[in-house]
């Protein structure tokens, strides 16, 4: 009797052990035994049904959507890839690039810290060359207001108009509207160091900022906003840049002491290092992808204002600019 | 604060000191008389004294840099987190591939047949239509991605929740340990822990699934524990007398007896997971949430709605089907039930194969409805005509400006003007009046923690927005709830509206609120009200309807007018439900603080969003922790103690 019980327990323990071993080993098999490669973490939706896929990151502004829409259109219709897009802000996108969750970042506005870390130290990301578009951040007022008060375009005169720029949110001062927290901005320091009678109000997202600008424009109200080029909204709401103290190399080095304008930045592309090597035609296309500010705005405007889907907008652009993109395919 | 009036019972007790409320207040006044001069002498400042803050920026920044530097090489990541991450990716991918292989016809058929078996014909038809609608909206692939993510996230949440619930249900000690943990998991705004999860697991699906588990597992755990504890004593004794072992008792009696709670837990978990599916889009989870988020980038409400509707449909279908499954449990099992499941399975496979053979695996592009354009036109019309210059009542922008100047500004300024110790005193008094000295202590400590974290001023700004939003929600919610309780027709008409508001991803109404109210705190409050209103209306209606009909009848026979009945019978008797509505209103409003950050609400919401966007762990996590503390404090101040023990999910 006693013997039987023992054998039974042993047997049971044995089955349990086998189960555990089987479980662990199948997990290990599934996940590829031993160490997990943290730099090869593709999206689970990539490459479904045996298709060649590319995953592109999209940032929240429409210009970035335009880059990706055109790249996606060409990859899908000319090279037979399937393209997945994922919306991420720039800084997290660097992270995702490094891990292989996305293959390319089409429009970067300059992140020296990340560049040092991932491109120079870790070598998990490689530069993909110029996008061909130059970005510039600045303060803008609507052109209809400039026509009435031409001197508003110099920062020294801004205080004169603070009253007219006041809103319920700006607490007695003029409102300087900033956008998404993911954007590069020194505006709080600028207002402070230039001693302006303005309050920075963060719209919190570009969508909110655009919506508000359009509402102001509909009523022809004056406003002062952080904004940037290239941007499709200029075609709908013409805006004029306010002159800030001139930008000089290094004048924005100390975030607390900034008292100068923003630089002009040639926008860059970045690719996952692995993808750049093994990505074949897709990687080659993305590296050669280079167009002009006008091209980008044309597509952006179709997406944002005519409400075409990014794919339709890209197709329309591609039809009329064959010579531009033919060069990227060769 | 609305709770003050409801919290103080209006019973006249002779002898001033015998009155419990007064006694508590006297004690508190005594403590204050001793402590305040001391505190004031040492740290005389209106705002939280700098000497009492701890700066977490450096350690948090160091931690995040360490993670990023070691993520690709440290054994902890290579052998532990990496495998978890890979397992999630593989699981999601497997489900996704199965869904794709079944094709749209197969998935629709399978969904409808499952609904038919557990919930009957009507829900089966509804399910089928819902899936087809996702296709017609041009969202088939994103819907399948979300579905794959959901399946894995829900399974993981249920597993985690069931284990925690089992522990809490079987051991009192575990219950005591787990309760604050579950509380924190639930009040923690999802945004606050997205960042650490992303740091560890990287952008995308694994981080999204794990964040969802944190958010969606607590209701499962709570309901599992509740079910196990609530099992009929007599049945258990009977089973015990049969000489069963503890494990047999658990498997054959306690768990089957708790089936109803378990299914309710599943239902709640699914709902929470779905609401997370959208938030997770911010960290690149893909699927429907990502479509909503991308549409917002081009300020396209129509396209956002086209991606939002499938989420609502999925939520409504899953809610109704799992709820029906819970009700069906009490019925006798039908004869031949198993055979019918088999038929259903065969039929689903047949449809899938037929779709495959017909070469119709992908949703045909031609079958698409474009709802974006008419929706955008409607939104444009609305904002054109309502934003400003409406005769007599003024435009929405004017309202927003007045609301900001007359309500939000004074509340914020008062809160920020109050000396820091007086804020603590007020919190202590409110929490003590409604609860015990323990709740008061928790509330005060939570509030003090905000000061220690160094975010006192922005937190009071957020608090002022929350209070304003809760007040508006309660006024609207109680009024609507009373109307719905008095008329079945109103309630029937409200139901689908509430469903939509409750499940529609909050991102969708980001643009309309800005278009109507401009950028600032006013649209943030509006978004919060829209989100919290349905729950308040539902709880109010239910509470009023459950008032003892006999009490109402006797009031009527005494010749009370409907208004008198409402004021003197229904509302007092429904007080517990109304208090619960207040509590839920607070919790839900707080959940949308982040969305407020996206439309110009500033304060803590903005800092959390900024932390995530800039990969800045210090800013994001500290602001997130402050939101948790606010939530904890507000929960304690609005929730009577006796109910906490019974709180389900």
PDB file of N, CA and C in Angstrom, chain B residues 13-93:
ATOM      1  N   UNK B  13     -29.005  66.406  18.115  1.00  0.00           N
ATOM      2  CA  UNK B  13     -28.768  65.586  19.307  1.00  0.00           C
ATOM      3  C   UNK B  13     -28.534  66.537  20.474  1.00  0.00           C
ATOM      4  N   UNK B  14     -29.232  66.323  21.575  1.00  0.00           N
ATOM      5  CA  UNK B  14     -29.014  67.197  22.712  1.00  0.00           C
ATOM      6  C   UNK B  14     -27.610  67.020  23.272  1.00  0.00           C
ATOM      7  N   UNK B  15     -27.072  68.083  23.811  1.00  0.00           N
ATOM      8  CA  UNK B  15     -25.723  67.992  24.375  1.00  0.00           C
ATOM      9  C   UNK B  15     -24.713  68.150  23.269  1.00  0.00           C
ATOM     10  N   UNK B  16     -24.122  69.324  23.170  1.00  0.00           N
ATOM     11  CA  UNK B  16     -23.267  69.653  22.043  1.00  0.00           C
ATOM     12  C   UNK B  16     -22.140  68.637  21.876  1.00  0.00           C
ATOM     13  N   UNK B  17     -21.496  68.244  22.945  1.00  0.00           N
ATOM     14  CA  UNK B  17     -20.312  67.400  22.831  1.00  0.00           C
ATOM     15  C   UNK B  17     -20.635  65.966  22.458  1.00  0.00           C
ATOM     16  N   UNK B  18     -21.913  65.578  22.665  1.00  0.00           N
ATOM     17  CA  UNK B  18     -22.265  64.201  22.322  1.00  0.00           C
ATOM     18  C   UNK B  18     -22.390  64.040  20.817  1.00  0.00           C
ATOM     19  N   UNK B  19     -22.637  65.137  20.144  1.00  0.00           N
ATOM     20  CA  UNK B  19     -22.799  65.065  18.691  1.00  0.00           C
ATOM     21  C   UNK B  19     -21.479  64.623  18.066  1.00  0.00           C
ATOM     22  N   UNK B  20     -21.481  63.472  17.349  1.00  0.00           N
ATOM     23  CA  UNK B  20     -20.205  62.941  16.848  1.00  0.00           C
ATOM     24  C   UNK B  20     -19.504  63.908  15.899  1.00  0.00           C
ATOM     25  N   UNK B  21     -20.295  64.582  15.083  1.00  0.00           N
ATOM     26  CA  UNK B  21     -19.672  65.483  14.115  1.00  0.00           C
ATOM     27  C   UNK B  21     -18.952  66.614  14.831  1.00  0.00           C
ATOM     28  N   UNK B  22     -19.669  67.180  15.801  1.00  0.00           N
ATOM     29  CA  UNK B  22     -19.063  68.303  16.518  1.00  0.00           C
ATOM     30  C   UNK B  22     -17.850  67.843  17.309  1.00  0.00           C
ATOM     31  N   UNK B  23     -17.972  66.638  17.874  1.00  0.00           N
ATOM     32  CA  UNK B  23     -16.850  66.156  18.677  1.00  0.00           C
ATOM     33  C   UNK B  23     -15.607  66.009  17.814  1.00  0.00           C
ATOM     34  N   UNK B  24     -15.810  65.430  16.629  1.00  0.00           N
ATOM     35  CA  UNK B  24     -14.673  65.273  15.725  1.00  0.00           C
ATOM     36  C   UNK B  24     -14.071  66.630  15.376  1.00  0.00           C
ATOM     37  N   UNK B  25     -14.960  67.589  15.099  1.00  0.00           N
ATOM     38  CA  UNK B  25     -14.467  68.899  14.705  1.00  0.00           C
ATOM     39  C   UNK B  25     -13.704  69.564  15.841  1.00  0.00           C
ATOM     40  N   UNK B  26     -14.223  69.380  17.078  1.00  0.00           N
ATOM     41  CA  UNK B  26     -13.551  69.976  18.237  1.00  0.00           C
ATOM     42  C   UNK B  26     -12.151  69.394  18.392  1.00  0.00           C
ATOM     43  N   UNK B  27     -12.080  68.076  18.265  1.00  0.00           N
ATOM     44  CA  UNK B  27     -10.777  67.413  18.392  1.00  0.00           C
ATOM     45  C   UNK B  27      -9.799  67.946  17.351  1.00  0.00           C
ATOM     46  N   UNK B  28     -10.325  68.061  16.135  1.00  0.00           N
ATOM     47  CA  UNK B  28      -9.483  68.535  15.051  1.00  0.00           C
ATOM     48  C   UNK B  28      -9.021  69.960  15.315  1.00  0.00           C
ATOM     49  N   UNK B  29      -9.935  70.780  15.811  1.00  0.00           N
ATOM     50  CA  UNK B  29      -9.598  72.175  16.110  1.00  0.00           C
ATOM     51  C   UNK B  29      -8.506  72.230  17.176  1.00  0.00           C
ATOM     52  N   UNK B  30      -8.628  71.324  18.140  1.00  0.00           N
ATOM     53  CA  UNK B  30      -7.626  71.264  19.206  1.00  0.00           C
ATOM     54  C   UNK B  30      -6.255  70.921  18.623  1.00  0.00           C
ATOM     55  N   UNK B  31      -6.247  69.862  17.786  1.00  0.00           N
ATOM     56  CA  UNK B  31      -4.985  69.461  17.162  1.00  0.00           C
ATOM     57  C   UNK B  31      -4.415  70.604  16.341  1.00  0.00           C
ATOM     58  N   UNK B  32      -5.298  71.280  15.617  1.00  0.00           N
ATOM     59  CA  UNK B  32      -4.843  72.375  14.773  1.00  0.00           C
ATOM     60  C   UNK B  32      -4.260  73.499  15.615  1.00  0.00           C
ATOM     61  N   UNK B  33      -4.919  73.785  16.747  1.00  0.00           N
ATOM     62  CA  UNK B  33      -4.465  74.883  17.598  1.00  0.00           C
ATOM     63  C   UNK B  33      -3.039  74.648  18.084  1.00  0.00           C
ATOM     64  N   UNK B  34      -2.677  73.378  18.250  1.00  0.00           N
ATOM     65  CA  UNK B  34      -1.316  73.074  18.692  1.00  0.00           C
ATOM     66  C   UNK B  34      -0.345  73.045  17.513  1.00  0.00           C
ATOM     67  N   UNK B  35      -0.759  72.363  16.433  1.00  0.00           N
ATOM     68  CA  UNK B  35       0.175  72.099  15.338  1.00  0.00           C
ATOM     69  C   UNK B  35       0.395  73.292  14.405  1.00  0.00           C
ATOM     70  N   UNK B  36      -0.677  74.035  14.140  1.00  0.00           N
ATOM     71  CA  UNK B  36      -0.560  75.102  13.153  1.00  0.00           C
ATOM     72  C   UNK B  36       0.459  76.175  13.541  1.00  0.00           C
ATOM     73  N   UNK B  37       0.403  76.695  14.783  1.00  0.00           N
ATOM     74  CA  UNK B  37       1.418  77.709  15.141  1.00  0.00           C
ATOM     75  C   UNK B  37       2.830  77.163  15.002  1.00  0.00           C
ATOM     76  N   UNK B  38       3.007  75.903  15.368  1.00  0.00           N
ATOM     77  CA  UNK B  38       4.331  75.281  15.232  1.00  0.00           C
ATOM     78  C   UNK B  38       4.776  75.280  13.771  1.00  0.00           C
ATOM     79  N   UNK B  39       3.878  74.761  12.914  1.00  0.00           N
ATOM     80  CA  UNK B  39       4.208  74.659  11.492  1.00  0.00           C
ATOM     81  C   UNK B  39       4.435  76.052  10.914  1.00  0.00           C
ATOM     82  N   UNK B  40       3.589  76.962  11.303  1.00  0.00           N
ATOM     83  CA  UNK B  40       3.659  78.301  10.763  1.00  0.00           C
ATOM     84  C   UNK B  40       4.943  79.013  11.171  1.00  0.00           C
ATOM     85  N   UNK B  41       5.377  78.733  12.405  1.00  0.00           N
ATOM     86  CA  UNK B  41       6.591  79.383  12.895  1.00  0.00           C
ATOM     87  C   UNK B  41       7.803  78.907  12.105  1.00  0.00           C
ATOM     88  N   UNK B  42       7.791  77.592  11.792  1.00  0.00           N
ATOM     89  CA  UNK B  42       8.963  77.063  11.104  1.00  0.00           C
ATOM     90  C   UNK B  42       8.947  77.325   9.606  1.00  0.00           C
ATOM     91  N   UNK B  43       7.787  77.044   9.007  1.00  0.00           N
ATOM     92  CA  UNK B  43       7.711  77.180   7.551  1.00  0.00           C
ATOM     93  C   UNK B  43       6.596  78.136   7.193  1.00  0.00           C
ATOM     94  N   UNK B  44       6.786  79.403   7.450  1.00  0.00           N
ATOM     95  CA  UNK B  44       5.735  80.361   7.157  1.00  0.00           C
ATOM     96  C   UNK B  44       5.719  80.670   5.670  1.00  0.00           C
ATOM     97  N   UNK B  45       4.849  79.992   4.943  1.00  0.00           N
ATOM     98  CA  UNK B  45       4.671  80.340   3.538  1.00  0.00           C
ATOM     99  C   UNK B  45       3.291  79.889   3.131  1.00  0.00           C
ATOM    100  N   UNK B  46       2.710  80.598   2.192  1.00  0.00           N
ATOM    101  CA  UNK B  46       1.351  80.258   1.752  1.00  0.00           C
ATOM    102  C   UNK B  46       1.344  78.911   1.060  1.00  0.00           C
ATOM    103  N   UNK B  47       2.240  78.781   0.097  1.00  0.00           N
ATOM    104  CA  UNK B  47       2.323  77.533  -0.646  1.00  0.00           C
ATOM    105  C   UNK B  47       3.130  76.517   0.162  1.00  0.00           C
ATOM    106  N   UNK B  48       3.187  75.301  -0.327  1.00  0.00           N
ATOM    107  CA  UNK B  48       3.922  74.244   0.376  1.00  0.00           C
ATOM    108  C   UNK B  48       5.381  74.651   0.578  1.00  0.00           C
ATOM    109  N   UNK B  49       5.890  74.563   1.816  1.00  0.00           N
ATOM    110  CA  UNK B  49       7.258  75.029   2.078  1.00  0.00           C
ATOM    111  C   UNK B  49       8.310  74.210   1.334  1.00  0.00           C
ATOM    112  N   UNK B  50       9.251  74.905   0.756  1.00  0.00           N
ATOM    113  CA  UNK B  50      10.288  74.247  -0.031  1.00  0.00           C
ATOM    114  C   UNK B  50      11.114  73.292   0.823  1.00  0.00           C
ATOM    115  N   UNK B  51      11.217  73.613   2.125  1.00  0.00           N
ATOM    116  CA  UNK B  51      12.028  72.764   3.003  1.00  0.00           C
ATOM    117  C   UNK B  51      11.440  71.362   3.126  1.00  0.00           C
ATOM    118  N   UNK B  52      10.154  71.236   2.854  1.00  0.00           N
ATOM    119  CA  UNK B  52       9.502  69.940   3.030  1.00  0.00           C
ATOM    120  C   UNK B  52       9.321  69.186   1.716  1.00  0.00           C
ATOM    121  N   UNK B  53      10.045  69.581   0.676  1.00  0.00           N
ATOM    122  CA  UNK B  53       9.909  68.829  -0.576  1.00  0.00           C
ATOM    123  C   UNK B  53      11.140  67.971  -0.800  1.00  0.00           C
ATOM    124  N   UNK B  54      10.929  66.905  -1.539  1.00  0.00           N
ATOM    125  CA  UNK B  54      12.032  66.039  -1.931  1.00  0.00           C
ATOM    126  C   UNK B  54      12.104  66.079  -3.442  1.00  0.00           C
ATOM    127  N   UNK B  55      13.274  66.331  -3.982  1.00  0.00           N
ATOM    128  CA  UNK B  55      13.399  66.407  -5.427  1.00  0.00           C
ATOM    129  C   UNK B  55      13.751  65.036  -5.991  1.00  0.00           C
ATOM    130  N   UNK B  56      12.803  64.498  -6.781  1.00  0.00           N
ATOM    131  CA  UNK B  56      13.022  63.161  -7.325  1.00  0.00           C
ATOM    132  C   UNK B  56      13.632  63.207  -8.722  1.00  0.00           C
ATOM    133  N   UNK B  57      13.885  64.406  -9.217  1.00  0.00           N
ATOM    134  CA  UNK B  57      14.317  64.517 -10.612  1.00  0.00           C
ATOM    135  C   UNK B  57      15.585  63.716 -10.876  1.00  0.00           C
ATOM    136  N   UNK B  58      16.574  63.899  -9.986  1.00  0.00           N
ATOM    137  CA  UNK B  58      17.858  63.272 -10.281  1.00  0.00           C
ATOM    138  C   UNK B  58      17.790  61.742 -10.276  1.00  0.00           C
ATOM    139  N   UNK B  59      17.292  61.132  -9.177  1.00  0.00           N
ATOM    140  CA  UNK B  59      17.241  59.667  -9.200  1.00  0.00           C
ATOM    141  C   UNK B  59      16.397  59.122 -10.348  1.00  0.00           C
ATOM    142  N   UNK B  60      15.275  59.778 -10.655  1.00  0.00           N
ATOM    143  CA  UNK B  60      14.420  59.266 -11.729  1.00  0.00           C
ATOM    144  C   UNK B  60      15.108  59.390 -13.087  1.00  0.00           C
ATOM    145  N   UNK B  61      15.762  60.518 -13.311  1.00  0.00           N
ATOM    146  CA  UNK B  61      16.476  60.674 -14.570  1.00  0.00           C
ATOM    147  C   UNK B  61      17.585  59.637 -14.677  1.00  0.00           C
ATOM    148  N   UNK B  62      18.280  59.431 -13.566  1.00  0.00           N
ATOM    149  CA  UNK B  62      19.356  58.430 -13.566  1.00  0.00           C
ATOM    150  C   UNK B  62      18.802  57.053 -13.899  1.00  0.00           C
ATOM    151  N   UNK B  63      17.672  56.721 -13.261  1.00  0.00           N
ATOM    152  CA  UNK B  63      17.066  55.412 -13.487  1.00  0.00           C
ATOM    153  C   UNK B  63      16.712  55.240 -14.963  1.00  0.00           C
ATOM    154  N   UNK B  64      16.134  56.281 -15.555  1.00  0.00           N
ATOM    155  CA  UNK B  64      15.703  56.095 -16.935  1.00  0.00           C
ATOM    156  C   UNK B  64      16.905  56.003 -17.864  1.00  0.00           C
ATOM    157  N   UNK B  65      17.942  56.770 -17.564  1.00  0.00           N
ATOM    158  CA  UNK B  65      19.152  56.669 -18.397  1.00  0.00           C
ATOM    159  C   UNK B  65      19.769  55.281 -18.259  1.00  0.00           C
ATOM    160  N   UNK B  66      19.769  54.761 -17.027  1.00  0.00           N
ATOM    161  CA  UNK B  66      20.322  53.413 -16.823  1.00  0.00           C
ATOM    162  C   UNK B  66      19.561  52.390 -17.654  1.00  0.00           C
ATOM    163  N   UNK B  67      18.232  52.491 -17.607  1.00  0.00           N
ATOM    164  CA  UNK B  67      17.418  51.528 -18.357  1.00  0.00           C
ATOM    165  C   UNK B  67      17.739  51.612 -19.845  1.00  0.00           C
ATOM    166  N   UNK B  68      17.792  52.837 -20.366  1.00  0.00           N
ATOM    167  CA  UNK B  68      18.037  52.974 -21.802  1.00  0.00           C
ATOM    168  C   UNK B  68      19.427  52.455 -22.168  1.00  0.00           C
ATOM    169  N   UNK B  69      20.406  52.728 -21.307  1.00  0.00           N
ATOM    170  CA  UNK B  69      21.762  52.287 -21.627  1.00  0.00           C
ATOM    171  C   UNK B  69      21.932  50.778 -21.532  1.00  0.00           C
ATOM    172  N   UNK B  70      21.160  50.160 -20.623  1.00  0.00           N
ATOM    173  CA  UNK B  70      21.371  48.737 -20.395  1.00  0.00           C
ATOM    174  C   UNK B  70      20.331  47.844 -21.032  1.00  0.00           C
ATOM    175  N   UNK B  71      19.355  48.460 -21.680  1.00  0.00           N
ATOM    176  CA  UNK B  71      18.218  47.686 -22.170  1.00  0.00           C
ATOM    177  C   UNK B  71      18.633  46.618 -23.173  1.00  0.00           C
ATOM    178  N   UNK B  72      19.651  46.904 -23.951  1.00  0.00           N
ATOM    179  CA  UNK B  72      20.027  45.939 -24.976  1.00  0.00           C
ATOM    180  C   UNK B  72      21.055  44.923 -24.494  1.00  0.00           C
ATOM    181  N   UNK B  73      21.540  45.103 -23.258  1.00  0.00           N
ATOM    182  CA  UNK B  73      22.658  44.229 -22.885  1.00  0.00           C
ATOM    183  C   UNK B  73      22.530  43.593 -21.498  1.00  0.00           C
ATOM    184  N   UNK B  74      21.801  44.219 -20.591  1.00  0.00           N
ATOM    185  CA  UNK B  74      21.748  43.706 -19.218  1.00  0.00           C
ATOM    186  C   UNK B  74      20.950  42.404 -19.155  1.00  0.00           C
ATOM    187  N   UNK B  75      21.445  41.415 -18.384  1.00  0.00           N
ATOM    188  CA  UNK B  75      20.739  40.120 -18.293  1.00  0.00           C
ATOM    189  C   UNK B  75      19.282  40.257 -17.857  1.00  0.00           C
ATOM    190  N   UNK B  76      18.997  41.226 -16.980  1.00  0.00           N
ATOM    191  CA  UNK B  76      17.625  41.411 -16.519  1.00  0.00           C
ATOM    192  C   UNK B  76      16.682  41.599 -17.708  1.00  0.00           C
ATOM    193  N   UNK B  77      17.161  42.310 -18.717  1.00  0.00           N
ATOM    194  CA  UNK B  77      16.320  42.544 -19.887  1.00  0.00           C
ATOM    195  C   UNK B  77      16.404  41.367 -20.853  1.00  0.00           C
ATOM    196  N   UNK B  78      17.633  40.861 -21.039  1.00  0.00           N
ATOM    197  CA  UNK B  78      17.819  39.795 -22.020  1.00  0.00           C
ATOM    198  C   UNK B  78      17.095  38.527 -21.611  1.00  0.00           C
ATOM    199  N   UNK B  79      17.107  38.233 -20.303  1.00  0.00           N
ATOM    200  CA  UNK B  79      16.566  36.935 -19.895  1.00  0.00           C
ATOM    201  C   UNK B  79      15.209  37.017 -19.225  1.00  0.00           C
ATOM    202  N   UNK B  80      14.746  38.211 -18.892  1.00  0.00           N
ATOM    203  CA  UNK B  80      13.450  38.289 -18.227  1.00  0.00           C
ATOM    204  C   UNK B  80      12.459  39.158 -19.008  1.00  0.00           C
ATOM    205  N   UNK B  81      12.677  40.464 -18.988  1.00  0.00           N
ATOM    206  CA  UNK B  81      11.728  41.349 -19.668  1.00  0.00           C
ATOM    207  C   UNK B  81      11.654  41.044 -21.166  1.00  0.00           C
ATOM    208  N   UNK B  82      12.787  40.736 -21.739  1.00  0.00           N
ATOM    209  CA  UNK B  82      12.813  40.449 -23.164  1.00  0.00           C
ATOM    210  C   UNK B  82      11.921  39.274 -23.522  1.00  0.00           C
ATOM    211  N   UNK B  83      11.945  38.242 -22.671  1.00  0.00           N
ATOM    212  CA  UNK B  83      11.116  37.072 -22.957  1.00  0.00           C
ATOM    213  C   UNK B  83       9.642  37.375 -22.779  1.00  0.00           C
ATOM    214  N   UNK B  84       9.321  38.162 -21.754  1.00  0.00           N
ATOM    215  CA  UNK B  84       7.922  38.553 -21.575  1.00  0.00           C
ATOM    216  C   UNK B  84       7.458  39.308 -22.810  1.00  0.00           C
ATOM    217  N   UNK B  85       8.303  40.253 -23.197  1.00  0.00           N
ATOM    218  CA  UNK B  85       7.987  41.073 -24.349  1.00  0.00           C
ATOM    219  C   UNK B  85       7.785  40.207 -25.591  1.00  0.00           C
ATOM    220  N   UNK B  86       8.691  39.272 -25.808  1.00  0.00           N
ATOM    221  CA  UNK B  86       8.577  38.392 -26.977  1.00  0.00           C
ATOM    222  C   UNK B  86       7.344  37.516 -26.908  1.00  0.00           C
ATOM    223  N   UNK B  87       7.048  37.009 -25.714  1.00  0.00           N
ATOM    224  CA  UNK B  87       5.881  36.140 -25.572  1.00  0.00           C
ATOM    225  C   UNK B  87       4.616  36.903 -25.934  1.00  0.00           C
ATOM    226  N   UNK B  88       4.539  38.160 -25.480  1.00  0.00           N
ATOM    227  CA  UNK B  88       3.356  38.977 -25.803  1.00  0.00           C
ATOM    228  C   UNK B  88       3.266  39.178 -27.313  1.00  0.00           C
ATOM    229  N   UNK B  89       4.412  39.520 -27.917  1.00  0.00           N
ATOM    230  CA  UNK B  89       4.403  39.754 -29.366  1.00  0.00           C
ATOM    231  C   UNK B  89       3.939  38.505 -30.095  1.00  0.00           C
ATOM    232  N   UNK B  90       4.471  37.342 -29.678  1.00  0.00           N
ATOM    233  CA  UNK B  90       4.111  36.099 -30.368  1.00  0.00           C
ATOM    234  C   UNK B  90       2.631  35.783 -30.189  1.00  0.00           C
ATOM    235  N   UNK B  91       2.130  35.994 -28.964  1.00  0.00           N
ATOM    236  CA  UNK B  91       0.723  35.692 -28.712  1.00  0.00           C
ATOM    237  C   UNK B  91      -0.179  36.591 -29.549  1.00  0.00           C
ATOM    238  N   UNK B  92       0.122  37.891 -29.540  1.00  0.00           N
ATOM    239  CA  UNK B  92      -0.720  38.822 -30.306  1.00  0.00           C
ATOM    240  C   UNK B  92      -0.650  38.477 -31.784  1.00  0.00           C
ATOM    241  N   UNK B  93       0.542  38.166 -32.236  1.00  0.00           N
ATOM    242  CA  UNK B  93       0.713  37.840 -33.641  1.00  0.00           C
ATOM    243  C   UNK B  93      -0.089  36.596 -34.008  1.00  0.00           C
TER     244      UNK B  93
END
